[in-house]
JSON list of C-alpha atoms in Angstrom, two decimals:
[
{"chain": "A", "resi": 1, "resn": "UNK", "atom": "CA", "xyz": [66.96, 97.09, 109.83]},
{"chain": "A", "resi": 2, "resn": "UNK", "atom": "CA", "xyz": [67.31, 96.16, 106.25]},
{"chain": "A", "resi": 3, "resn": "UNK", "atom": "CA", "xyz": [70.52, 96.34, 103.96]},
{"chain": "A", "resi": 4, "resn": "UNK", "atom": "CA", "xyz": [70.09, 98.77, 101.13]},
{"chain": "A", "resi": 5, "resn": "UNK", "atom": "CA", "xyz": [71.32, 96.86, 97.76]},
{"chain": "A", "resi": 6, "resn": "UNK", "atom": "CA", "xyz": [74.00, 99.89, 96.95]},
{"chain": "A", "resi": 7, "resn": "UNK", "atom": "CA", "xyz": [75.13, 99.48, 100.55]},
{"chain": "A", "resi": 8, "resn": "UNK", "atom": "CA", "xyz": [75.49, 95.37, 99.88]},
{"chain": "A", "resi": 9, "resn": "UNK", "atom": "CA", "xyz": [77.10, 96.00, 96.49]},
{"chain": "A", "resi": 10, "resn": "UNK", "atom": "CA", "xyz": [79.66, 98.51, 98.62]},
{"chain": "A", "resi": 11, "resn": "UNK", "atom": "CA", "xyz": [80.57, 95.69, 100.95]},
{"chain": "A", "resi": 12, "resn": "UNK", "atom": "CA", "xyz": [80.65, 93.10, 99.22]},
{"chain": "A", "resi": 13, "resn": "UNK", "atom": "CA", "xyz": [83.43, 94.96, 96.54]},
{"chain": "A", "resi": 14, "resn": "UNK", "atom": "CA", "xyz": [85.41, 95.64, 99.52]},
{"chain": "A", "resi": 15, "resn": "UNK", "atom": "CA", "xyz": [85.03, 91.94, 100.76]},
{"chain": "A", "resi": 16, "resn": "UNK", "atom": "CA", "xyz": [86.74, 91.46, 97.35]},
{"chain": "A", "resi": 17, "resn": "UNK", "atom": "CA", "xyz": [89.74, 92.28, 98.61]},
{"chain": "A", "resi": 18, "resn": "UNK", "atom": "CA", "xyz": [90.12, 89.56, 100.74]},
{"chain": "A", "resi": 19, "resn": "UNK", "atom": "CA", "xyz": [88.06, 86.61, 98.53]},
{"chain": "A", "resi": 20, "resn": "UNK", "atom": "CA", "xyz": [85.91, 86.83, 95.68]},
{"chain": "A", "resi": 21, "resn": "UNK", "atom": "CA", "xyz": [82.68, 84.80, 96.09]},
{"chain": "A", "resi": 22, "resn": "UNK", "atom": "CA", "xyz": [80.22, 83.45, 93.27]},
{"chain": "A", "resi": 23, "resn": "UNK", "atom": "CA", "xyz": [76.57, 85.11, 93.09]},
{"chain": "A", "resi": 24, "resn": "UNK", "atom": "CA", "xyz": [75.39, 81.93, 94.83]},
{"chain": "A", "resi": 25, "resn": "UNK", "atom": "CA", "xyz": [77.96, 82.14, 97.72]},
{"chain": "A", "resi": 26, "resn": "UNK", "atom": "CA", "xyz": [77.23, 85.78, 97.96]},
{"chain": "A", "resi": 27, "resn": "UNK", "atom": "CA", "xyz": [73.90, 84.93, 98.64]},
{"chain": "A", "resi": 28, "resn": "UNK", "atom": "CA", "xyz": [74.57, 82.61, 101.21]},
{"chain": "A", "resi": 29, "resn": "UNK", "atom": "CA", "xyz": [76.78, 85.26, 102.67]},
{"chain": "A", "resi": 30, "resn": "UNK", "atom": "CA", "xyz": [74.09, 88.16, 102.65]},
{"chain": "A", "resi": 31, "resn": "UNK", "atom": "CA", "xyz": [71.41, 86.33, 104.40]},
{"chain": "A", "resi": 32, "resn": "UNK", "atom": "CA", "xyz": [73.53, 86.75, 107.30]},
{"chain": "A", "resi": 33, "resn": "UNK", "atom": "CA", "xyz": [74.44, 90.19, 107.07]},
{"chain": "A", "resi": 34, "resn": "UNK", "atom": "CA", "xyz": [72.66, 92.73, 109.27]},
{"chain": "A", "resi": 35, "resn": "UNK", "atom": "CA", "xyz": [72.78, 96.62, 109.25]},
{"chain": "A", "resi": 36, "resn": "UNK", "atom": "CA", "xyz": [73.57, 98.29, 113.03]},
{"chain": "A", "resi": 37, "resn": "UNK", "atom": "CA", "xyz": [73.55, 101.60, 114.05]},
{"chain": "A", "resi": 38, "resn": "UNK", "atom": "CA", "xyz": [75.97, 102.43, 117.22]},
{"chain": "A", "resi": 39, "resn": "UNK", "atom": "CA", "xyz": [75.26, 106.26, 118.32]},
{"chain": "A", "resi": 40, "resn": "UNK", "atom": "CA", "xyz": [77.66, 108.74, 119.65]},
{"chain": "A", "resi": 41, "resn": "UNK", "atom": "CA", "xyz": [79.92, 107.57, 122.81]},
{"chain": "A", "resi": 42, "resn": "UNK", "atom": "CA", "xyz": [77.90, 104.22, 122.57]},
{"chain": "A", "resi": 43, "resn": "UNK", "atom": "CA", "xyz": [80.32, 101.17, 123.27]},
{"chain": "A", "resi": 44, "resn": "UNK", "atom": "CA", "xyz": [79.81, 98.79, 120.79]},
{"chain": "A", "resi": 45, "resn": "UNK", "atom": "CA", "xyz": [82.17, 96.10, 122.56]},
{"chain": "A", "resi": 46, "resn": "UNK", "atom": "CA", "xyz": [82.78, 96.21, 125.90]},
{"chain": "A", "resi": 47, "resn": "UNK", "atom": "CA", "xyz": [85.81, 94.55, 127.70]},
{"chain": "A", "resi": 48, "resn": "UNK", "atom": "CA", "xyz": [83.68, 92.66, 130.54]},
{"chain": "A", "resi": 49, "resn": "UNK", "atom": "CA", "xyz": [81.19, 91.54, 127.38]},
{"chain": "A", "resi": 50, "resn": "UNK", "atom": "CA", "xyz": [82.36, 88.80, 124.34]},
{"chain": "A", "resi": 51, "resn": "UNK", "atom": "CA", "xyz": [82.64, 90.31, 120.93]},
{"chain": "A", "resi": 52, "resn": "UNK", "atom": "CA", "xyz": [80.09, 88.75, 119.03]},
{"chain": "A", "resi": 53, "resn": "UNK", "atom": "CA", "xyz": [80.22, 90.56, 116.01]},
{"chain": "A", "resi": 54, "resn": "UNK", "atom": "CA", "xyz": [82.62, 91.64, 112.72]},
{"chain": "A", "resi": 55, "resn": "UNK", "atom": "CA", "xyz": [81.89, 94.98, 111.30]},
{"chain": "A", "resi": 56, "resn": "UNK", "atom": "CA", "xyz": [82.19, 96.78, 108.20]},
{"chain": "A", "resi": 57, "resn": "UNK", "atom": "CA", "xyz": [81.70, 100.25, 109.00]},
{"chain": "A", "resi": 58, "resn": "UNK", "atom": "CA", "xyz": [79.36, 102.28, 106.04]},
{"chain": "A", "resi": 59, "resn": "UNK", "atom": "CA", "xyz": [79.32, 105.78, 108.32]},
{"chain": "A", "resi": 60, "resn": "UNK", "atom": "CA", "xyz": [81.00, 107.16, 111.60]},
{"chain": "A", "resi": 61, "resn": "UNK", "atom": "CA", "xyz": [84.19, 105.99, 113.64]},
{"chain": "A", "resi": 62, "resn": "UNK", "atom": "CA", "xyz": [85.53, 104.00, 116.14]},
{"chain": "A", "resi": 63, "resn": "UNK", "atom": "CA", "xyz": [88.11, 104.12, 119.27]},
{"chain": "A", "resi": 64, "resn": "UNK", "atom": "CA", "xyz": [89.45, 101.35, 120.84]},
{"chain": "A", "resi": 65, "resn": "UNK", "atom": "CA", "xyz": [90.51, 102.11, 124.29]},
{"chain": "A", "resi": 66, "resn": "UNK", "atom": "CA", "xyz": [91.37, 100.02, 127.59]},
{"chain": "A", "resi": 67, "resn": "UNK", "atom": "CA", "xyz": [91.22, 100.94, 130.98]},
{"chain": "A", "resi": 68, "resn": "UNK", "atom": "CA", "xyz": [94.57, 101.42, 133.23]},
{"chain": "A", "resi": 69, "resn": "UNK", "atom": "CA", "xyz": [94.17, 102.37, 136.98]},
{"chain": "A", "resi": 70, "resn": "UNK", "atom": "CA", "xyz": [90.88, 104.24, 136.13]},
{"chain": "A", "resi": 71, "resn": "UNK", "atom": "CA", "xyz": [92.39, 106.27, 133.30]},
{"chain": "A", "resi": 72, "resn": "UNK", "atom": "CA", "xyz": [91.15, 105.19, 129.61]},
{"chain": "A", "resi": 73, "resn": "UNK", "atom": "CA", "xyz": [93.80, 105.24, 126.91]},
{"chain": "A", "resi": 74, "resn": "UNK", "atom": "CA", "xyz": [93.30, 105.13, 123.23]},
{"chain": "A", "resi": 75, "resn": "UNK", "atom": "CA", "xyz": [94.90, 102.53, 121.14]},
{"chain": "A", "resi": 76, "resn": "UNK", "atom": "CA", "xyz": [93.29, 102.32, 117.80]},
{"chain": "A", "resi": 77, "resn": "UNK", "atom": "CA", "xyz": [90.95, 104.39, 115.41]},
{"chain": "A", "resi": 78, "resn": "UNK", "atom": "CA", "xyz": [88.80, 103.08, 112.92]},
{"chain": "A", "resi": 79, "resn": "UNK", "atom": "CA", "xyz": [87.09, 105.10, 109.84]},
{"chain": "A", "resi": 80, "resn": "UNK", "atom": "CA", "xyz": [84.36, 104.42, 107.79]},
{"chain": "A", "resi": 81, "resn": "UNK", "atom": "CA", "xyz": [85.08, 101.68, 104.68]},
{"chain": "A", "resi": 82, "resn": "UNK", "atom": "CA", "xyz": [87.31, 99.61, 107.67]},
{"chain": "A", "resi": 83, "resn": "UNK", "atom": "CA", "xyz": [86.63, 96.65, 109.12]},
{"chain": "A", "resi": 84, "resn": "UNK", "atom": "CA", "xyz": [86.31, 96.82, 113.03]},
{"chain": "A", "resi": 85, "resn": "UNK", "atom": "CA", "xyz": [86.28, 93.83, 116.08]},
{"chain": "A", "resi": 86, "resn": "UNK", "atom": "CA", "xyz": [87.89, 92.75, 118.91]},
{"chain": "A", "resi": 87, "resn": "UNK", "atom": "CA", "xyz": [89.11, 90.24, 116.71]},
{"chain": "A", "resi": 88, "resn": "UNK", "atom": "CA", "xyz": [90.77, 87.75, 119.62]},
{"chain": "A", "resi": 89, "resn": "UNK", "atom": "CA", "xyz": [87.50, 87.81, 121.93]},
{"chain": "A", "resi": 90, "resn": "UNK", "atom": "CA", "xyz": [85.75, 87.40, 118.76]},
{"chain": "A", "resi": 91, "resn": "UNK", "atom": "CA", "xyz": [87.54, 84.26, 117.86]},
{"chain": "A", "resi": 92, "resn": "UNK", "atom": "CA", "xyz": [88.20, 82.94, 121.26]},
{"chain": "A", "resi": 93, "resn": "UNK", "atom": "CA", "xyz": [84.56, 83.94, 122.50]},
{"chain": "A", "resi": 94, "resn": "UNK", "atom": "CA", "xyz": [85.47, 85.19, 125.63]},
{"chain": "A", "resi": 95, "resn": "UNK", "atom": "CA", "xyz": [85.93, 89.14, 126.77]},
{"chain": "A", "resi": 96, "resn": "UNK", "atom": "CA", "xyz": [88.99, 90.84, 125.94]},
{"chain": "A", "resi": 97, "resn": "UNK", "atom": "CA", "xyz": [91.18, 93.79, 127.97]},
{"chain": "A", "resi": 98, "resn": "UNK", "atom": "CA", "xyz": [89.75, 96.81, 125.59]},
{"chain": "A", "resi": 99, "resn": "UNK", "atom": "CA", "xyz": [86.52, 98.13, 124.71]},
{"chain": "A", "resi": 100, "resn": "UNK", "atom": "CA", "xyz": [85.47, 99.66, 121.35]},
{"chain": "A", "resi": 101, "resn": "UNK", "atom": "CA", "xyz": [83.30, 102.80, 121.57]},
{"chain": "A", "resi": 102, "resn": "UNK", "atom": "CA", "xyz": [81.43, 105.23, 118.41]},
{"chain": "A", "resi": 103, "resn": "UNK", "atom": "CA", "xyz": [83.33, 108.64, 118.80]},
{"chain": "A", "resi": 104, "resn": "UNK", "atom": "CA", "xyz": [80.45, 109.73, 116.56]},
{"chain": "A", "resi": 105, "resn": "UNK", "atom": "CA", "xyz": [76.87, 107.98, 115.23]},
{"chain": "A", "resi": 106, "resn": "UNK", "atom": "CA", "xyz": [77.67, 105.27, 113.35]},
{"chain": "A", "resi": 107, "resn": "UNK", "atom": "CA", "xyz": [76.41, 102.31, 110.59]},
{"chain": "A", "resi": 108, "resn": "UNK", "atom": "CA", "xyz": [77.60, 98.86, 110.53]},
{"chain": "A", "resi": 109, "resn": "UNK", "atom": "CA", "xyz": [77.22, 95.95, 108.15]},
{"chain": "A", "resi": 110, "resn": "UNK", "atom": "CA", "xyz": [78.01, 93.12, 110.52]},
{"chain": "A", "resi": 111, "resn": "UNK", "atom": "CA", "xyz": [77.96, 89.12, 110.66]},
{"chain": "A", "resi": 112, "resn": "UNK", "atom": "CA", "xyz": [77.88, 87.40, 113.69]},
{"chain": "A", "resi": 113, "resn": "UNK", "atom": "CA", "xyz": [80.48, 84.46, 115.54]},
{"chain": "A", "resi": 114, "resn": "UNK", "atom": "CA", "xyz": [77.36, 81.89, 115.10]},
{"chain": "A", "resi": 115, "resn": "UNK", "atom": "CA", "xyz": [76.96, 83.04, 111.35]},
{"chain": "A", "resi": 116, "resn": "UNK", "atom": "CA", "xyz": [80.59, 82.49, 110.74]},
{"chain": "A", "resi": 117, "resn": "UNK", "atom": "CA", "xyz": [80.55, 78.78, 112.80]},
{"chain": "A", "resi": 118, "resn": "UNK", "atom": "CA", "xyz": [77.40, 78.06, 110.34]},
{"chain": "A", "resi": 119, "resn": "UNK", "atom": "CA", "xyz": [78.92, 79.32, 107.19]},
{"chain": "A", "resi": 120, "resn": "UNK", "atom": "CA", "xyz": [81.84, 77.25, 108.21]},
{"chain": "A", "resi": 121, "resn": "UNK", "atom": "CA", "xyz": [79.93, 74.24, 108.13]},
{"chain": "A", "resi": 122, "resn": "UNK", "atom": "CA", "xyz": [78.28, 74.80, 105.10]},
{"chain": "A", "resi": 123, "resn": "UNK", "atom": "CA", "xyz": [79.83, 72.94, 102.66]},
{"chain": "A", "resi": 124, "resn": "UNK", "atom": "CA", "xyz": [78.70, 75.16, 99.94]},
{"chain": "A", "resi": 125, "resn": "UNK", "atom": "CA", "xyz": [80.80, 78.02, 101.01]},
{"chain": "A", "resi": 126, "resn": "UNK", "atom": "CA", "xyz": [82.99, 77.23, 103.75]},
{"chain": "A", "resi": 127, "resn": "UNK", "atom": "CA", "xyz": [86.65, 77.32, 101.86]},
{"chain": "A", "resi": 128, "resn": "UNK", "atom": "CA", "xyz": [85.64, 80.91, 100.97]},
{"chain": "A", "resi": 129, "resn": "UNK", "atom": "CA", "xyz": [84.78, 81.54, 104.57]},
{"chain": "A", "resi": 130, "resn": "UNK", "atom": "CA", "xyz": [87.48, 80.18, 106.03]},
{"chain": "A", "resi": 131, "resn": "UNK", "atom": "CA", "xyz": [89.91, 82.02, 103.67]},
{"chain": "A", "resi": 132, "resn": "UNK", "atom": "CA", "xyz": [88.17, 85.10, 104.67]},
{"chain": "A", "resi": 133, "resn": "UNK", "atom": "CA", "xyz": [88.47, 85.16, 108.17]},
{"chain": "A", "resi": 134, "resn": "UNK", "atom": "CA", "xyz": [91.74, 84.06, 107.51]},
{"chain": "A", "resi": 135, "resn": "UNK", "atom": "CA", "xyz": [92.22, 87.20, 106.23]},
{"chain": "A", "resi": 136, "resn": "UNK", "atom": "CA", "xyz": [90.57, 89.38, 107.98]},
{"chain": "A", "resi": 137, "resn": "UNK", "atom": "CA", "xyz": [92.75, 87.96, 111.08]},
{"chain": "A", "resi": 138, "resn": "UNK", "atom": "CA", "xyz": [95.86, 88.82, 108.84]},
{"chain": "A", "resi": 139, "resn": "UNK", "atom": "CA", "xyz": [94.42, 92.62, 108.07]},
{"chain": "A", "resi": 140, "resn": "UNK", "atom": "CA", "xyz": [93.32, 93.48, 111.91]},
{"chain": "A", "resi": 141, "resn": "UNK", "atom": "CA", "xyz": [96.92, 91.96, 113.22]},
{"chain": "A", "resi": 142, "resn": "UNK", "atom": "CA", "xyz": [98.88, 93.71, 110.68]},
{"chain": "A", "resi": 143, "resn": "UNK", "atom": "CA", "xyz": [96.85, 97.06, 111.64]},
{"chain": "A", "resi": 144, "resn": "UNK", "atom": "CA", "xyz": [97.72, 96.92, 114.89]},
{"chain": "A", "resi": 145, "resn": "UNK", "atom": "CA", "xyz": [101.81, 95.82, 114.42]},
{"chain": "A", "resi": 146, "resn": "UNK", "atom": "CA", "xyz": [101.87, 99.11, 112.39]},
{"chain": "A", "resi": 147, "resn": "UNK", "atom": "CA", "xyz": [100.23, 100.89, 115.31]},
{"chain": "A", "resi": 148, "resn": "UNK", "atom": "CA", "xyz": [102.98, 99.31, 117.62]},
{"chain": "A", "resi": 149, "resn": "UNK", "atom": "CA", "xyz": [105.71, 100.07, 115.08]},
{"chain": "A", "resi": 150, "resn": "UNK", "atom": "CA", "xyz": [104.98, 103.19, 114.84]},
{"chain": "A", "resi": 151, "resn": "UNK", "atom": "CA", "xyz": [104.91, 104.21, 118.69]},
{"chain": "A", "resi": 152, "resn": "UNK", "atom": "CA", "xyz": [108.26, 102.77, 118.34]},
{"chain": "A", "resi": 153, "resn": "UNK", "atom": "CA", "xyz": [110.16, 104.48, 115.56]},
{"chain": "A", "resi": 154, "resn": "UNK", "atom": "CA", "xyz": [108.04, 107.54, 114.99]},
{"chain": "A", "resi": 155, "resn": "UNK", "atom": "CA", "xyz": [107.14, 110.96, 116.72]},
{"chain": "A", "resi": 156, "resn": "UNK", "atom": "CA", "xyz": [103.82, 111.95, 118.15]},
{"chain": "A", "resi": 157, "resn": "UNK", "atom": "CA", "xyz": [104.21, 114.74, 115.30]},
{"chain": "A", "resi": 158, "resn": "UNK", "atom": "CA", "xyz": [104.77, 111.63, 112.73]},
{"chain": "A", "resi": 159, "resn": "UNK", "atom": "CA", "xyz": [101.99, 109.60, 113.93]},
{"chain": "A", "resi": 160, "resn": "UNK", "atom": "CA", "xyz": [99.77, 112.74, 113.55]},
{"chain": "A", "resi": 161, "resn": "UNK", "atom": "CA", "xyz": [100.50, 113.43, 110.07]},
{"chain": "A", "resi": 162, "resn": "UNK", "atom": "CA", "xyz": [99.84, 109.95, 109.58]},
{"chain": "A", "resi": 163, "resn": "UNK", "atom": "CA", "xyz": [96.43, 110.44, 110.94]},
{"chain": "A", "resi": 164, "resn": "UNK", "atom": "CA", "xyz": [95.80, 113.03, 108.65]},
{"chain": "A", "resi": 165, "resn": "UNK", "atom": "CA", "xyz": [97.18, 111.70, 105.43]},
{"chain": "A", "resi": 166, "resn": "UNK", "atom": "CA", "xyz": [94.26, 108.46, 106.61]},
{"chain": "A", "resi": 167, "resn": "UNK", "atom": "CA", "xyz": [91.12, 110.67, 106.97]},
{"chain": "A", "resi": 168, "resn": "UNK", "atom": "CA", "xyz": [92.10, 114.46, 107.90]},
{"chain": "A", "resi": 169, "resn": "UNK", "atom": "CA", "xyz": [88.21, 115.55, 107.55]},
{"chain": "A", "resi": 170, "resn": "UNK", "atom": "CA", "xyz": [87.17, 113.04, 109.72]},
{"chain": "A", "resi": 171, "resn": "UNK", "atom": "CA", "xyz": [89.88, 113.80, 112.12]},
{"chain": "A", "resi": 172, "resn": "UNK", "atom": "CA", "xyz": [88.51, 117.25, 112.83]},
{"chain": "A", "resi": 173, "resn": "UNK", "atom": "CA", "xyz": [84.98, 115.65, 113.98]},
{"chain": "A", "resi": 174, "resn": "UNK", "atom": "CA", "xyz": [87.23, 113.66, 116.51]},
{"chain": "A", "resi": 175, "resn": "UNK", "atom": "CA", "xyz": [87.63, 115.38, 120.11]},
{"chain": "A", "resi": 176, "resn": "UNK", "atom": "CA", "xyz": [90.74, 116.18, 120.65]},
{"chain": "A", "resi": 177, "resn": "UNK", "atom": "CA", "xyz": [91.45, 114.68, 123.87]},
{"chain": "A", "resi": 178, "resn": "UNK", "atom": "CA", "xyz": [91.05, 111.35, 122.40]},
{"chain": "A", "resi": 179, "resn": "UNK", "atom": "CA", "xyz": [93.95, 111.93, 119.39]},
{"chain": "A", "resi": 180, "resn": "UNK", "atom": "CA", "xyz": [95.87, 113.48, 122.06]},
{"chain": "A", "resi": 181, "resn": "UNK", "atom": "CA", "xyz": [95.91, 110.49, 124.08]},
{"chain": "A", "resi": 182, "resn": "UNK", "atom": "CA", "xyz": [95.61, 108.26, 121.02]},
{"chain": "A", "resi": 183, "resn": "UNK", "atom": "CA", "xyz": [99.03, 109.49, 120.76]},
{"chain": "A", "resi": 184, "resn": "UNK", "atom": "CA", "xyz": [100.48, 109.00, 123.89]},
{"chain": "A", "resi": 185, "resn": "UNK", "atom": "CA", "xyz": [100.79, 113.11, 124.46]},
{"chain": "A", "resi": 186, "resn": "UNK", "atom": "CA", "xyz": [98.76, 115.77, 126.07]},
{"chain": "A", "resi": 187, "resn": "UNK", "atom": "CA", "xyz": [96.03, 117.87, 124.66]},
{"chain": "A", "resi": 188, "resn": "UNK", "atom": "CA", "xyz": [98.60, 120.91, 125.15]},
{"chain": "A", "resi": 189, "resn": "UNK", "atom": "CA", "xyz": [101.30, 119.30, 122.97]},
{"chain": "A", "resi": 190, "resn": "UNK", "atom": "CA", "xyz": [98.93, 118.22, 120.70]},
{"chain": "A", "resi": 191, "resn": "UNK", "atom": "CA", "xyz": [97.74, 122.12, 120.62]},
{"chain": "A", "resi": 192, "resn": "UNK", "atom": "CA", "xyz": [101.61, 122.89, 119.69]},
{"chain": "A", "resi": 193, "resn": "UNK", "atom": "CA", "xyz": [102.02, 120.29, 117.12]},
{"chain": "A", "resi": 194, "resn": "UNK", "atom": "CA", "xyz": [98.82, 121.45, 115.15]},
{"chain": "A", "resi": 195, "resn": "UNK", "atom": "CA", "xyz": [99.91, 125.01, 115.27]},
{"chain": "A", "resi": 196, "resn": "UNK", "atom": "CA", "xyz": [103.53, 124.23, 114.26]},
{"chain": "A", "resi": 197, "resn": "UNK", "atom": "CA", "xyz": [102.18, 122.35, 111.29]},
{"chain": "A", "resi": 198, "resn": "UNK", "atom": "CA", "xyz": [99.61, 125.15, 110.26]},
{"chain": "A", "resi": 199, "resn": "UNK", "atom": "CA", "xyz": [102.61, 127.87, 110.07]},
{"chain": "A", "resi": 200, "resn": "UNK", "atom": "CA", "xyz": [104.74, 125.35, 108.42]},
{"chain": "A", "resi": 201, "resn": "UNK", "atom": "CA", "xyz": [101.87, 125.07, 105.64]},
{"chain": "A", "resi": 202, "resn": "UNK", "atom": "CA", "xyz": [101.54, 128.73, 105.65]},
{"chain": "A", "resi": 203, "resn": "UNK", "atom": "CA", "xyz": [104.88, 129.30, 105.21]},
{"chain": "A", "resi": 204, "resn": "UNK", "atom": "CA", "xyz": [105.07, 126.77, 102.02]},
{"chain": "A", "resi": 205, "resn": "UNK", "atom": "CA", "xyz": [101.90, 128.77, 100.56]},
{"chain": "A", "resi": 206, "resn": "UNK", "atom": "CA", "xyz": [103.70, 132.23, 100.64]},
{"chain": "A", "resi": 207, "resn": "UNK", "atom": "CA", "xyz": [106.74, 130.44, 99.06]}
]
């Protein structure tokens, strides 16, 4: 499936944020850009498969789960306008402990491990590539320290409002069971904290 130019032009202004390529070594980069679309409860990375891919995501969102004693527990969400892998079986090309599944249909603008090892060796472009997955290394760890941080020094209640300060809309198209174990509670607390936050809202209208 072909990339729409408006949908390149998006990507390729948030790519900016990490380097900033020349027309030419944007158009090395493109050619090896693909669109994929990942539908509803779909894994798009699996932990006894290799992550092959790097994603941009244009629509939809993500969980990142792993399996413990037969009971899957979320560790990571990702919205659209994020980039998304399993960035360590990525690099090391060999599976990883977690999976990554679409809690709703989803778009990707992706590039591929072989694209990357051929951009790399394309002296044209390769400084810009390697400062870019550089970076994008730097952006996926630092994601996930701040989800570790936070289960240490913050409240379920905390990491919710957190949640919703991210993407609050797209939070409400996310079952609930999944946030609820996202953070580390049960759907039933999660009930409480939601409520306790609505009358606390309420209360600050009437005021």
């Amino acid at each position: 499936m072909s990339i729409s130019p408006l949908h390149l032009t998006k990507y390729r202004k948030h790519v900016e944020a990490y380097v900033t390529f020349t027309d030419e070594e944007w158009e090395l980069f493109a050619g090896h850009l693909y669109l994929k679309e990942v539908k509803k409860k779909e894994c798009w990375v699996t932990s006894t498969h290799t992550c092959k891919e790097v994603g941009y995501i244009l629509s939809g969102s993500f969980r990142f789960f792993f399996v413990r004693d037969g009971v899957e527990i979320s560790n990571y969400f990702c919205f659209a306008n994020e980039l998304i892998s399993a960035y360590g079986s990525f690099l090391k090309q060999q599976p990883g402990p977690g999976s990554i599944q679409a809690m709703e249909d989803a778009t990707l603008i992706c590039f591929s491990y072989n694209s990357l090892q051929e951009l790399l060796n394309d002296e044209r472009i390769a400084f810009k590539m390697e400062r870019f997955g550089r970076k994008v290394a730097e952006y996926l760890i630092c994601c996930f320290e701040e989800r570790l941080t936070a289960f240490i020094t913050q409240s379920p209640e905390q990491r919710y409002m957190d949640l919703l300060e991210r993407n609050a809309e797209l939070l409400q198209r996310i079952p609930q069971h999944y946030v609820a174990n996202y953070l580390g509670i049960t759907p039933e607390s999660l009930s409480r904290i939601r409520k306790r936050l609505m009358n606390a809202k309420g209360k600050r209208k009437v005021a």
